[in-house]
Short mmCIF file of C-alpha atoms in Angstrom, two decimals:
data_model
loop_
_atom_site.label_atom_id
_atom_site.label_comp_id
_atom_site.label_asym_id
_atom_site.label_seq_id
_atom_site.Cartn_x
_atom_site.Cartn_y
_atom_site.Cartn_z
CA MET O 1 -18.80 5.12 -20.10
CA THR O 2 -22.04 3.26 -20.73
CA SER O 3 -22.94 1.50 -23.98
CA LEU O 4 -20.83 3.44 -26.40
CA PRO O 5 -20.17 2.07 -29.88
CA ASP O 6 -17.47 -0.60 -30.09
CA SER O 7 -15.33 1.74 -32.16
CA ILE O 8 -15.01 4.10 -29.21
CA SER O 9 -13.83 1.57 -26.67
CA GLY O 10 -11.08 0.17 -28.91
CA SER O 11 -7.41 0.80 -28.25
CA THR O 12 -5.43 3.43 -30.13
CA LYS O 13 -1.98 3.28 -31.66
CA SER O 14 -0.46 5.32 -28.85
CA ALA O 15 -0.94 6.14 -25.21
CA ILE O 16 -1.23 9.76 -26.37
CA PRO O 17 -4.07 9.91 -28.92
CA SER O 18 -4.11 12.49 -31.70
CA ILE O 19 -7.23 14.63 -31.38
CA LEU O 20 -8.37 17.06 -34.10
CA SER O 21 -10.51 20.09 -33.31
CA ILE O 22 -12.49 21.52 -36.23
CA ALA O 23 -13.80 24.84 -34.95
CA GLY O 24 -13.57 28.62 -34.92
CA THR O 25 -11.08 30.81 -33.06
CA ASP O 26 -11.02 32.97 -29.94
CA PRO O 27 -8.15 35.50 -29.79
CA THR O 28 -8.42 35.77 -25.98
CA GLY O 29 -7.95 32.01 -25.62
CA GLY O 30 -11.03 31.07 -23.62
CA ALA O 31 -13.12 29.33 -26.27
CA GLY O 32 -12.87 27.88 -29.77
CA ILE O 33 -9.81 25.99 -30.95
CA GLN O 34 -7.60 27.78 -28.42
CA ALA O 35 -9.66 26.30 -25.57
CA ASP O 36 -9.88 22.99 -27.41
CA LEU O 37 -6.12 22.63 -27.67
CA LYS O 38 -5.69 23.43 -23.98
CA SER O 39 -8.42 20.98 -23.01
CA ILE O 40 -7.09 18.17 -25.20
CA SER O 41 -3.62 18.64 -23.73
CA ALA O 42 -4.95 18.75 -20.16
CA ALA O 43 -6.91 15.54 -20.85
CA GLY O 44 -3.84 13.68 -22.10
CA GLY O 45 -4.18 13.98 -25.88
CA PHE O 46 -2.13 15.61 -28.62
CA GLY O 47 -4.18 18.50 -29.96
CA MET O 48 -4.48 19.56 -33.60
CA CYS O 49 -6.82 22.06 -35.22
CA VAL O 50 -8.51 23.00 -38.46
CA VAL O 51 -10.00 26.51 -38.51
CA THR O 52 -13.55 26.92 -39.83
CA ALA O 53 -13.91 30.61 -38.94
CA LEU O 54 -11.74 33.46 -37.74
CA VAL O 55 -13.71 35.05 -34.91
CA ALA O 56 -12.93 38.46 -33.43
CA GLN O 57 -14.19 37.98 -29.88
CA ASN O 58 -13.20 38.49 -26.26
CA THR O 59 -14.74 37.98 -22.82
CA HIS O 60 -17.50 40.49 -23.69
CA GLY O 61 -18.69 38.87 -26.91
CA VAL O 62 -18.25 38.39 -30.64
CA ARG O 63 -17.36 41.39 -32.80
CA SER O 64 -17.05 39.89 -36.25
CA ILE O 65 -16.56 36.58 -38.08
CA HIS O 66 -14.52 35.84 -41.17
CA VAL O 67 -15.15 32.50 -42.90
CA PRO O 68 -12.20 31.35 -45.06
CA PRO O 69 -12.96 29.86 -48.49
CA GLN O 70 -14.10 26.24 -48.56
CA ASP O 71 -11.10 25.17 -50.63
CA PHE O 72 -8.80 26.44 -47.87
CA LEU O 73 -10.81 24.47 -45.31
CA GLN O 74 -10.34 21.42 -47.52
CA GLU O 75 -6.58 22.08 -47.72
CA GLN O 76 -6.32 22.26 -43.94
CA LEU O 77 -8.13 18.95 -43.59
CA ASP O 78 -5.92 17.36 -46.22
CA ALA O 79 -2.80 18.63 -44.47
CA VAL O 80 -3.81 16.81 -41.29
CA PHE O 81 -5.24 13.59 -42.72
CA ASP O 82 -2.48 13.12 -45.30
CA ASP O 83 0.07 13.01 -42.50
CA VAL O 84 -1.53 12.01 -39.17
CA GLU O 85 -3.66 9.10 -38.05
CA VAL O 86 -6.51 10.89 -36.28
CA ASP O 87 -7.90 9.07 -33.24
CA ALA O 88 -10.79 11.42 -32.53
CA VAL O 89 -12.38 14.58 -33.88
CA LYS O 90 -14.10 17.31 -31.95
CA ILE O 91 -16.51 19.42 -34.00
CA GLY O 92 -17.14 22.96 -32.84
CA MET O 93 -18.35 25.99 -34.76
CA LEU O 94 -19.30 25.12 -38.33
CA GLY O 95 -21.47 28.16 -38.78
CA ASP O 96 -23.12 27.73 -42.18
CA VAL O 97 -24.43 25.09 -44.55
CA ASP O 98 -21.39 25.14 -46.86
CA THR O 99 -18.91 24.56 -44.04
CA THR O 100 -21.09 21.86 -42.52
CA ASN O 101 -21.35 20.07 -45.85
CA THR O 102 -17.61 20.32 -46.51
CA VAL O 103 -16.72 18.78 -43.16
CA SER O 104 -19.47 16.17 -43.49
CA GLU O 105 -18.26 15.02 -46.91
CA TYR O 106 -14.68 14.93 -45.70
CA LEU O 107 -15.45 12.78 -42.68
CA ALA O 108 -17.52 10.46 -44.85
CA ALA O 109 -14.45 9.91 -47.00
CA HIS O 110 -12.06 9.81 -44.01
CA PRO O 111 -13.84 7.94 -41.18
CA VAL O 112 -12.65 8.57 -37.64
CA PRO O 113 -13.61 6.20 -34.78
CA ILE O 114 -14.65 8.97 -32.37
CA VAL O 115 -16.51 12.14 -33.36
CA VAL O 116 -17.68 14.44 -30.58
CA VAL O 117 -19.97 17.23 -31.78
CA ASP O 118 -20.49 20.42 -29.81
CA PRO O 119 -23.40 21.84 -31.83
CA VAL O 120 -22.76 25.57 -31.70
CA MET O 121 -26.32 26.63 -32.39
CA VAL O 122 -27.55 28.82 -29.51
CA ALA O 123 -25.61 31.37 -27.47
CA THR O 124 -25.69 31.39 -23.67
CA SER O 125 -27.95 34.44 -23.97
CA GLY O 126 -30.47 32.28 -25.86
CA ASP O 127 -29.84 33.90 -29.25
CA ARG O 128 -29.98 31.52 -32.22
CA LEU O 129 -26.64 31.47 -34.04
CA LEU O 130 -27.66 29.55 -37.16
CA THR O 131 -30.21 29.99 -39.90
CA GLU O 132 -32.94 27.36 -40.24
CA ASP O 133 -31.18 25.59 -43.12
CA ALA O 134 -27.90 25.56 -41.15
CA GLU O 135 -29.71 24.10 -38.13
CA GLU O 136 -31.11 21.31 -40.28
CA ALA O 137 -27.66 20.69 -41.75
CA MET O 138 -26.32 20.34 -38.21
CA ARG O 139 -29.05 17.83 -37.32
CA GLU O 140 -28.08 15.75 -40.35
CA PHE O 141 -24.40 16.04 -39.47
CA VAL O 142 -25.04 14.71 -35.97
CA ARG O 143 -27.08 11.79 -37.31
CA ASP O 144 -24.46 10.93 -39.93
CA HIS O 145 -21.22 11.34 -37.97
CA ALA O 146 -21.51 11.93 -34.23
CA SER O 147 -20.44 9.33 -31.71
CA VAL O 148 -21.44 11.77 -28.98
CA VAL O 149 -23.20 15.13 -29.12
CA THR O 150 -22.79 17.66 -26.27
CA PRO O 151 -25.50 20.35 -26.57
CA ASN O 152 -26.24 22.92 -23.93
CA ILE O 153 -29.83 23.10 -22.69
CA PRO O 154 -31.05 25.52 -25.43
CA GLU O 155 -29.21 23.54 -28.14
CA LEU O 156 -30.72 20.28 -26.96
CA ALA O 157 -34.14 21.90 -27.32
CA VAL O 158 -33.31 22.97 -30.90
CA LEU O 159 -32.06 19.50 -31.82
CA ALA O 160 -35.14 17.88 -30.30
CA ASN O 161 -37.56 20.51 -31.66
CA THR O 162 -38.95 21.37 -28.24
CA ALA O 163 -38.84 24.09 -25.59
CA PRO O 164 -35.72 24.37 -23.38
CA ALA O 165 -35.83 22.19 -20.28
CA GLU O 166 -36.17 23.86 -16.88
CA THR O 167 -35.08 20.91 -14.73
CA PHE O 168 -32.40 18.26 -15.05
CA ASP O 169 -34.98 15.47 -15.16
CA GLU O 170 -36.77 17.25 -18.00
CA ALA O 171 -33.45 17.65 -19.84
CA LEU O 172 -32.71 13.94 -19.35
CA GLU O 173 -36.04 13.05 -20.90
CA GLN O 174 -35.32 15.31 -23.89
CA GLY O 175 -31.89 13.73 -24.20
CA ARG O 176 -33.35 10.22 -24.05
CA GLU O 177 -35.89 10.96 -26.78
CA TYR O 178 -33.34 12.67 -29.02
CA ALA O 179 -30.70 9.95 -28.49
CA LYS O 180 -33.20 7.30 -29.56
CA ALA O 181 -34.45 9.28 -32.57
CA ALA O 182 -30.99 10.26 -33.84
CA GLY O 183 -29.19 7.07 -32.85
CA VAL O 184 -26.49 9.05 -31.06
CA ASN O 185 -25.10 9.24 -27.51
CA VAL O 186 -26.10 12.55 -25.91
CA VAL O 187 -24.35 14.33 -23.06
CA VAL O 188 -26.99 16.30 -21.18
CA LYS O 189 -25.36 19.24 -19.37
CA GLY O 190 -26.94 20.76 -16.29
CA GLY O 191 -24.69 23.79 -16.16
CA HIS O 192 -27.16 26.07 -17.94
CA LEU O 193 -29.97 25.28 -15.52
CA LYS O 194 -30.67 27.85 -12.83
CA GLU O 195 -30.75 25.56 -9.79
CA GLY O 196 -29.39 22.30 -8.43
CA TYR O 197 -26.21 20.50 -9.40
CA ALA O 198 -24.36 21.27 -12.63
CA SER O 199 -24.16 17.56 -13.37
CA ASN O 200 -23.59 15.91 -16.75
CA ALA O 201 -25.29 12.74 -17.97
CA LEU O 202 -24.57 10.44 -20.88
CA VAL O 203 -27.76 9.12 -22.46
CA THR O 204 -27.48 6.27 -24.96
CA PRO O 205 -29.87 5.47 -27.83
CA GLU O 206 -30.99 2.46 -25.76
CA GLY O 207 -32.05 4.76 -22.94
CA GLU O 208 -29.22 3.96 -20.51
CA ILE O 209 -28.06 6.87 -18.37
CA GLU O 210 -24.72 7.53 -16.67
CA VAL O 211 -24.63 10.60 -14.43
CA ALA O 212 -21.48 12.44 -13.36
CA HIS O 213 -22.55 14.50 -10.34
CA VAL O 214 -20.95 17.94 -10.27
CA PRO O 215 -21.71 20.75 -7.78
CA ARG O 216 -22.58 24.16 -9.14
CA VAL O 217 -19.96 26.90 -8.95
CA GLU O 218 -21.13 30.48 -8.52
CA THR O 219 -19.01 32.41 -11.02
CA LYS O 220 -19.49 34.50 -14.12
CA ASN O 221 -16.28 33.11 -15.59
CA THR O 222 -17.56 30.21 -17.67
CA HIS O 223 -16.53 31.36 -21.14
CA GLY O 224 -15.73 28.38 -23.35
CA THR O 225 -17.01 25.63 -21.05
CA GLY O 226 -18.89 23.91 -23.90
CA CYS O 227 -15.80 23.89 -26.10
CA SER O 228 -13.65 22.67 -23.25
CA LEU O 229 -15.92 19.82 -22.20
CA SER O 230 -16.42 18.43 -25.69
CA SER O 231 -12.74 18.51 -26.65
CA ALA O 232 -11.56 17.02 -23.35
CA LEU O 233 -14.25 14.34 -23.69
CA ALA O 234 -12.97 13.44 -27.16
CA ALA O 235 -9.49 12.91 -25.75
CA ARG O 236 -10.70 10.88 -22.78
CA LEU O 237 -12.89 8.68 -25.01
CA ALA O 238 -9.76 7.79 -26.94
CA ILE O 239 -7.90 7.02 -23.70
CA ASP O 240 -10.49 5.28 -21.49
CA ALA O 241 -14.12 5.37 -22.62
CA ASP O 242 -15.42 3.83 -19.38
CA THR O 243 -14.28 6.78 -17.26
CA ALA O 244 -14.39 9.54 -19.88
CA LEU O 245 -17.50 11.37 -18.71
CA ALA O 246 -16.59 11.20 -15.01
CA TRP O 247 -13.00 12.34 -15.65
CA THR O 248 -14.03 15.19 -17.94
CA SER O 249 -16.78 16.41 -15.61
CA SER O 250 -14.47 16.40 -12.59
CA TRP O 251 -11.67 18.12 -14.49
CA LEU O 252 -13.96 20.84 -15.85
CA HIS O 253 -15.52 21.43 -12.44
CA GLU O 254 -12.05 22.10 -11.04
CA ALA O 255 -11.26 24.40 -13.96
CA ILE O 256 -14.45 26.38 -13.34
CA ALA O 257 -13.97 26.42 -9.56
CA HIS O 258 -10.63 28.21 -10.02
CA ALA O 259 -11.62 30.42 -12.96
CA ASP O 260 -11.91 33.57 -10.86
CA GLU O 261 -8.23 33.29 -9.91
CA LEU O 262 -7.13 33.75 -13.54
CA GLY O 263 -8.28 37.35 -13.87
CA VAL O 264 -8.34 37.20 -17.69
CA GLY O 265 -10.57 39.86 -19.22
CA THR O 266 -13.24 42.06 -17.68
CA GLY O 267 -16.30 40.21 -18.95
CA HIS O 268 -17.17 36.52 -18.74
CA GLY O 269 -13.69 35.12 -18.34
CA PRO O 270 -12.24 31.71 -19.23
CA VAL O 271 -11.81 28.68 -17.02
CA ASP O 272 -8.46 27.48 -15.69
CA HIS O 273 -7.76 24.52 -17.99
CA PHE O 274 -4.48 23.58 -16.32
CA HIS O 275 -5.34 23.93 -12.63
CA ARG O 276 -5.49 20.15 -12.27
CA SER O 277 -2.15 19.74 -14.03
CA ARG O 278 -0.47 22.26 -11.74
CA ARG O 279 -2.06 20.64 -8.69
CA LEU O 280 -0.77 17.22 -9.67
CA ALA O 281 2.67 18.64 -10.45
CA ALA O 282 2.77 20.22 -7.00
CA ALA O 283 1.69 16.93 -5.43
CA ALA O 284 4.60 15.20 -7.18
CA SER O 285 7.15 17.76 -5.98
CA THR O 286 10.18 16.41 -4.14
CA ARG O 287 10.63 19.64 -2.20
CA PRO O 288 10.80 18.83 1.54
CA TRP O 289 7.74 19.66 3.60
CA LYS O 290 7.93 22.70 5.84
CA LEU O 291 8.50 21.73 9.44
CA ILE O 292 8.58 23.70 12.68
CA ASP O 293 11.62 25.89 11.95
CA ASP O 294 9.81 27.46 8.98
CA TRP O 295 6.79 28.72 10.91
CA THR O 296 6.30 32.12 12.46
CA ALA O 297 3.23 33.19 14.40
CA PRO O 298 0.67 35.09 12.31
CA THR O 299 0.68 38.81 13.06
CA ASP O 300 -2.33 39.87 11.00
CA PRO O 301 -5.42 39.64 13.24
CA SER O 302 -7.67 39.78 10.17
CA SER O 303 -6.44 36.34 9.06
CA PRO O 304 -6.34 34.16 12.20
CA ILE O 305 -5.58 30.47 12.08
CA LEU O 306 -8.43 28.00 11.68
CA GLU O 307 -9.54 26.91 15.12
CA PRO O 308 -10.05 23.19 15.85
CA LYS O 309 -13.54 21.88 16.55
CA ILE O 310 -11.98 19.65 19.24
CA PRO O 311 -9.89 21.95 21.46
CA ALA O 312 -6.31 21.22 22.42
CA ALA O 313 -5.76 19.66 25.84
CA GLY O 314 -3.26 22.29 26.91
CA PRO O 315 -0.50 24.64 25.73
CA PHE O 316 1.67 21.94 24.16
CA THR O 317 -1.02 20.39 21.98
CA ARG O 318 -2.23 23.92 21.21
CA ASP O 319 1.24 24.69 19.88
CA LEU O 320 1.06 21.59 17.68
CA TRP O 321 -2.27 22.72 16.26
CA GLU O 322 -0.98 26.19 15.47
CA LYS O 323 1.94 24.70 13.56
CA ALA O 324 -0.37 22.57 11.41
CA ALA O 325 -3.05 25.23 11.01
CA ARG O 326 -0.71 27.69 9.30
CA ALA O 327 -0.52 25.62 6.10
CA VAL O 328 -1.21 21.91 5.96
CA TRP O 329 -4.61 21.95 7.68
CA PRO O 330 -6.23 24.60 5.41
CA GLN O 331 -4.77 22.76 2.42
CA THR O 332 -6.36 19.53 3.63
CA LEU O 333 -9.82 21.08 3.85
CA GLU O 334 -9.52 22.42 0.29
CA LEU O 335 -8.56 19.09 -1.28
CA PRO O 336 -10.82 18.02 -4.19
CA PHE O 337 -11.42 14.70 -2.41
CA ILE O 338 -12.65 16.42 0.76
CA ARG O 339 -14.82 18.93 -1.12
CA ALA O 340 -16.43 16.21 -3.22
CA LEU O 341 -16.96 13.94 -0.21
CA ARG O 342 -18.58 16.84 1.63
CA ASP O 343 -21.07 17.70 -1.13
CA GLY O 344 -21.76 14.08 -2.06
CA THR O 345 -20.31 14.19 -5.56
CA LEU O 346 -17.25 12.03 -4.90
CA PRO O 347 -17.05 9.31 -7.58
CA GLU O 348 -17.63 5.84 -6.19
CA GLU O 349 -14.35 4.54 -7.59
CA GLN O 350 -12.40 7.21 -5.66
CA PHE O 351 -14.20 6.35 -2.45
CA ALA O 352 -13.57 2.64 -3.05
CA PHE O 353 -9.85 3.31 -3.54
CA TYR O 354 -9.81 5.33 -0.34
CA LEU O 355 -11.55 2.57 1.65
CA VAL O 356 -9.13 -0.12 0.53
CA GLN O 357 -6.14 2.05 1.39
CA ASP O 358 -7.72 2.96 4.72
CA ALA O 359 -8.19 -0.71 5.59
CA TYR O 360 -4.49 -1.39 4.99
CA TYR O 361 -3.55 1.75 6.91
CA LEU O 362 -5.65 0.83 9.97
CA ARG O 363 -4.04 -2.59 10.20
CA GLU O 364 -0.55 -1.07 10.31
CA TYR O 365 -1.66 1.89 12.42
CA SER O 366 -2.79 -0.61 15.04
CA ARG O 367 0.78 -1.93 15.21
CA ALA O 368 2.10 1.61 15.79
CA LEU O 369 -0.44 2.18 18.56
CA ALA O 370 0.50 -1.13 20.19
CA THR O 371 4.16 -0.10 20.17
CA VAL O 372 3.31 3.27 21.71
CA SER O 373 1.33 1.38 24.36
CA ALA O 374 4.31 -0.80 25.22
CA LYS O 375 6.45 2.30 25.80
CA ALA O 376 3.89 4.27 27.81
CA PRO O 377 5.37 5.27 31.20
CA ASP O 378 2.25 4.61 33.29
CA ALA O 379 -0.42 1.92 33.34
CA GLU O 380 -3.35 4.22 32.55
CA ASP O 381 -1.82 5.44 29.28
CA GLN O 382 -0.58 1.95 28.43
CA VAL O 383 -4.11 0.56 28.71
CA TRP O 384 -5.64 3.37 26.69
CA TRP O 385 -3.18 3.12 23.78
CA SER O 386 -3.65 -0.66 23.80
CA GLN O 387 -7.42 -0.24 23.61
CA SER O 388 -6.93 2.19 20.71
CA ALA O 389 -4.85 -0.42 18.88
CA THR O 390 -7.71 -2.89 19.30
CA ALA O 391 -10.21 -0.28 18.11
CA ALA O 392 -8.15 0.34 14.96
CA ILE O 393 -8.21 -3.38 14.12
CA ASP O 394 -11.96 -3.49 14.81
CA ALA O 395 -12.43 -0.51 12.47
CA GLU O 396 -10.38 -2.28 9.79
CA SER O 397 -12.55 -5.39 10.14
CA ASP O 398 -15.69 -3.26 10.01
CA LEU O 399 -14.50 -1.65 6.78
CA HIS O 400 -14.12 -5.05 5.17
CA ARG O 401 -17.39 -6.36 6.55
CA ASN O 402 -19.71 -3.38 6.02
CA TRP O 403 -18.16 -1.43 3.15
CA ILE O 404 -15.66 -3.35 1.06
CA ALA O 405 -17.46 -6.71 0.97
CA GLU O 406 -20.99 -5.31 0.68
CA ASN O 407 -20.01 -3.03 -2.21
CA ASP O 408 -18.04 -5.76 -4.00
CA ILE O 409 -14.79 -3.77 -3.85
CA ALA O 410 -11.57 -5.62 -4.65
CA ALA O 411 -9.70 -5.76 -1.35
CA ASP O 412 -6.50 -7.48 -2.48
CA VAL O 413 -4.96 -4.21 -3.63
CA PRO O 414 -1.40 -3.40 -2.48
CA PRO O 415 -0.79 -0.19 -0.56
CA SER O 416 -0.14 2.94 -2.58
CA PRO O 417 3.22 4.72 -2.21
CA VAL O 418 1.54 7.34 0.00
CA THR O 419 -0.11 4.76 2.24
CA LEU O 420 3.07 2.72 2.51
CA GLY O 421 5.16 5.79 3.29
CA TYR O 422 2.71 6.93 5.97
CA VAL O 423 2.46 3.63 7.84
CA ASN O 424 6.21 3.03 7.62
CA MET O 425 6.85 6.46 9.08
CA LEU O 426 4.44 5.81 11.98
CA THR O 427 5.59 2.27 12.80
CA SER O 428 9.30 3.17 12.62
CA THR O 429 8.82 6.31 14.72
CA ALA O 430 6.88 4.35 17.34
CA ALA O 431 9.51 1.61 17.37
CA PHE O 432 12.74 3.60 17.37
CA LYS O 433 11.89 6.94 19.00
CA ASP O 434 10.97 7.92 22.52
CA TYR O 435 7.41 7.35 23.74
CA ILE O 436 6.80 11.10 23.60
CA VAL O 437 7.75 11.26 19.90
CA GLY O 438 5.78 8.14 18.97
CA ALA O 439 2.64 9.29 20.79
CA THR O 440 2.80 12.70 19.09
CA ALA O 441 3.32 11.09 15.67
CA VAL O 442 0.13 9.02 15.91
CA LEU O 443 -1.95 12.00 17.11
CA PRO O 444 -2.86 13.51 13.68
CA CYS O 445 -4.71 10.34 12.70
CA PHE O 446 -6.94 10.98 15.70
CA TRP O 447 -7.15 14.76 15.68
CA LEU O 448 -7.01 15.76 12.02
CA TYR O 449 -9.14 12.79 11.01
CA ALA O 450 -11.83 13.82 13.49
CA GLU O 451 -11.61 17.45 12.40
CA VAL O 452 -12.19 16.35 8.81
CA GLY O 453 -15.09 14.16 9.98
CA LEU O 454 -16.72 17.03 11.86
CA HIS O 455 -16.20 19.33 8.89
CA LEU O 456 -17.88 16.82 6.60
CA ALA O 457 -20.68 16.16 9.10
CA GLU O 458 -21.86 19.74 8.65
CA ASN O 459 -23.14 18.69 5.24
CA ASN O 460 -24.32 15.22 6.22
CA ASN O 461 -27.95 14.16 5.89
CA PRO O 462 -29.88 10.88 5.52
CA ASP O 463 -29.82 11.18 1.72
CA HIS O 464 -26.07 11.80 1.49
CA PRO O 465 -24.49 8.93 -0.49
CA TYR O 466 -21.80 8.51 2.18
CA ASN O 467 -24.06 9.14 5.18
CA ALA O 468 -23.01 6.05 7.16
CA TRP O 469 -19.29 6.78 6.82
CA LEU O 470 -19.67 10.46 7.67
CA SER O 471 -21.76 9.57 10.72
CA MET O 472 -19.10 7.18 12.00
CA TYR O 473 -16.16 9.59 11.85
CA GLY O 474 -18.12 12.63 12.97
CA GLY O 475 -19.73 10.81 15.90
CA ASP O 476 -19.24 11.14 19.65
CA ASP O 477 -17.34 7.87 20.11
CA PHE O 478 -14.52 8.94 17.81
CA THR O 479 -14.34 12.50 19.14
CA ASP O 480 -14.15 11.16 22.70
CA ALA O 481 -11.18 9.04 21.64
CA VAL O 482 -9.51 12.13 20.18
CA ARG O 483 -9.84 13.96 23.48
CA MET O 484 -8.18 11.07 25.28
CA ALA O 485 -5.32 11.02 22.76
CA LEU O 486 -4.86 14.76 23.24
CA GLN O 487 -4.70 14.37 26.99
CA CYS O 488 -2.09 11.60 26.71
CA VAL O 489 0.09 13.64 24.36
CA GLU O 490 -0.31 16.83 26.41
CA LYS O 491 0.78 14.96 29.55
CA ALA O 492 3.77 13.44 27.74
CA LEU O 493 4.93 16.77 26.30
CA SER O 494 4.58 18.52 29.66
CA THR O 495 7.33 16.30 31.11
CA ALA O 496 9.53 16.26 28.00
CA SER O 497 12.81 18.03 27.41
CA GLU O 498 13.02 20.81 24.85
CA SER O 499 14.82 18.57 22.36
CA GLN O 500 12.13 15.87 22.77
CA ARG O 501 9.39 18.44 22.14
CA THR O 502 11.16 19.62 19.01
CA GLU O 503 11.50 16.07 17.70
CA ALA O 504 7.89 15.31 18.63
CA ALA O 505 6.64 18.44 16.82
CA GLU O 506 8.53 17.42 13.69
CA ALA O 507 7.00 13.94 13.83
CA PHE O 508 3.57 15.53 14.29
CA MET O 509 4.07 17.74 11.23
CA TYR O 510 5.24 14.84 9.08
CA ALA O 511 2.13 12.91 10.06
CA CYS O 512 -0.08 15.94 9.27
CA TYR O 513 1.37 16.14 5.78
CA TYR O 514 0.87 12.41 5.32
CA GLU O 515 -2.77 12.86 6.38
CA ARG O 516 -3.15 15.45 3.64
CA GLU O 517 -1.52 13.19 1.07
CA PHE O 518 -3.59 10.21 2.21
CA PHE O 519 -6.83 12.09 1.54
CA ASP O 520 -5.58 13.60 -1.70
CA GLN O 521 -4.25 10.46 -3.38
CA ALA O 522 -7.61 9.14 -4.60
CA SER O 523 -8.22 12.28 -6.69
CA ARG O 524 -4.85 12.13 -8.44
CA ARG O 525 -4.68 8.49 -9.46
#
């Protein structure tokens, strides 16, 4: 993260920082301290909470609020600080002047290196939640204690004493002026704007801006997003300040994107705080991948398989496609890496990781293609596979010359476990199995890779940040090569025995799964 105070970027006593939420409650679990604790846990922190207000609310709205006595608030704070070294504090609903003053005086006497303030001042509907004196107390609190403040668009306008912004650029300007005046880092959130991306930007008092690009998700289920972002950000600041905004924005986007699947409440429901955690747990599963014996042809005509943009060369390669298209191919298209690459919001560090791994992969893939060439039964196929091996090396050199070197990306990075597993599987299959099996194993890197490229090309344009890469893998030269590979594999399978076809189909499926894992690995580092 850009230009944060030195106290934020310092190391903590533990790899799991202790994060305290000081906020109100939500019995349905979507907002307040309930959402804060989920968000802190999802972000890698240990969550604690001090309750400022007991709020009777659900997905339809607030019904009533009970504010405990100030001496009980003080006792809660004492209970935490007497026993735990607090690495960061997230401030949520304070509500009134007395509560604001109590928390302010306590933090003045018990300094914490990171204080993230979510200034609960204006509801999503636009209704003001605080009296004028409470609003001024919040402004003073931010100036006195906040490392970072995370207002929504209406709250930023209240803090800056101006009208709500209507565009992201206008909001950035308000954030820049307020950050300078208050001497605080401001996270400007685009989610409340009506159009464009729902991006977040960190604005420093010096005027520096770091933007985390996030696509907008069309859903009514965004209850508690402000609470969730600020508490997760507090945890990530304590873990790695340089990547905190990008990590938090990406995590929250995924939580919002899958909010509709929760089905909690009948109003504006909560986000799925742990979707990322479940996704990563599934990615780490040691359960064997489903191969050909597990597949049965779909019988429901209303849910046909996804058709390839590059058709199969005949019945045997068509059968291979149908096997992949019943699970692994749809999963590949839905990967966070693919979605973000398609809409142009993929973080540069993820793309850089992918490029370095791809360069290593292409070098070893060339060896597999050369081995397949040596085993080809006729001269025509032998020449074509050999030319493909040369093309793979040329592509690897081009990556280094035009992407890795020009973008100052460290290239001396060892292969990841996924990359190493994939290339070892391909080179060993090409070396020790029949030509038919080896040729079928290397096919997904042609076919699925091109299908991904064509899928991404649908969203490509001259202003896309990855325009050159998308143009290369969605272009005619690569798709022509795929058609040739399909023809070679179709010809090989047409002369194969049944046992060879079975073994070839299994190799094809393994390679399809490795393609999925290869794309996915950058988003789960």
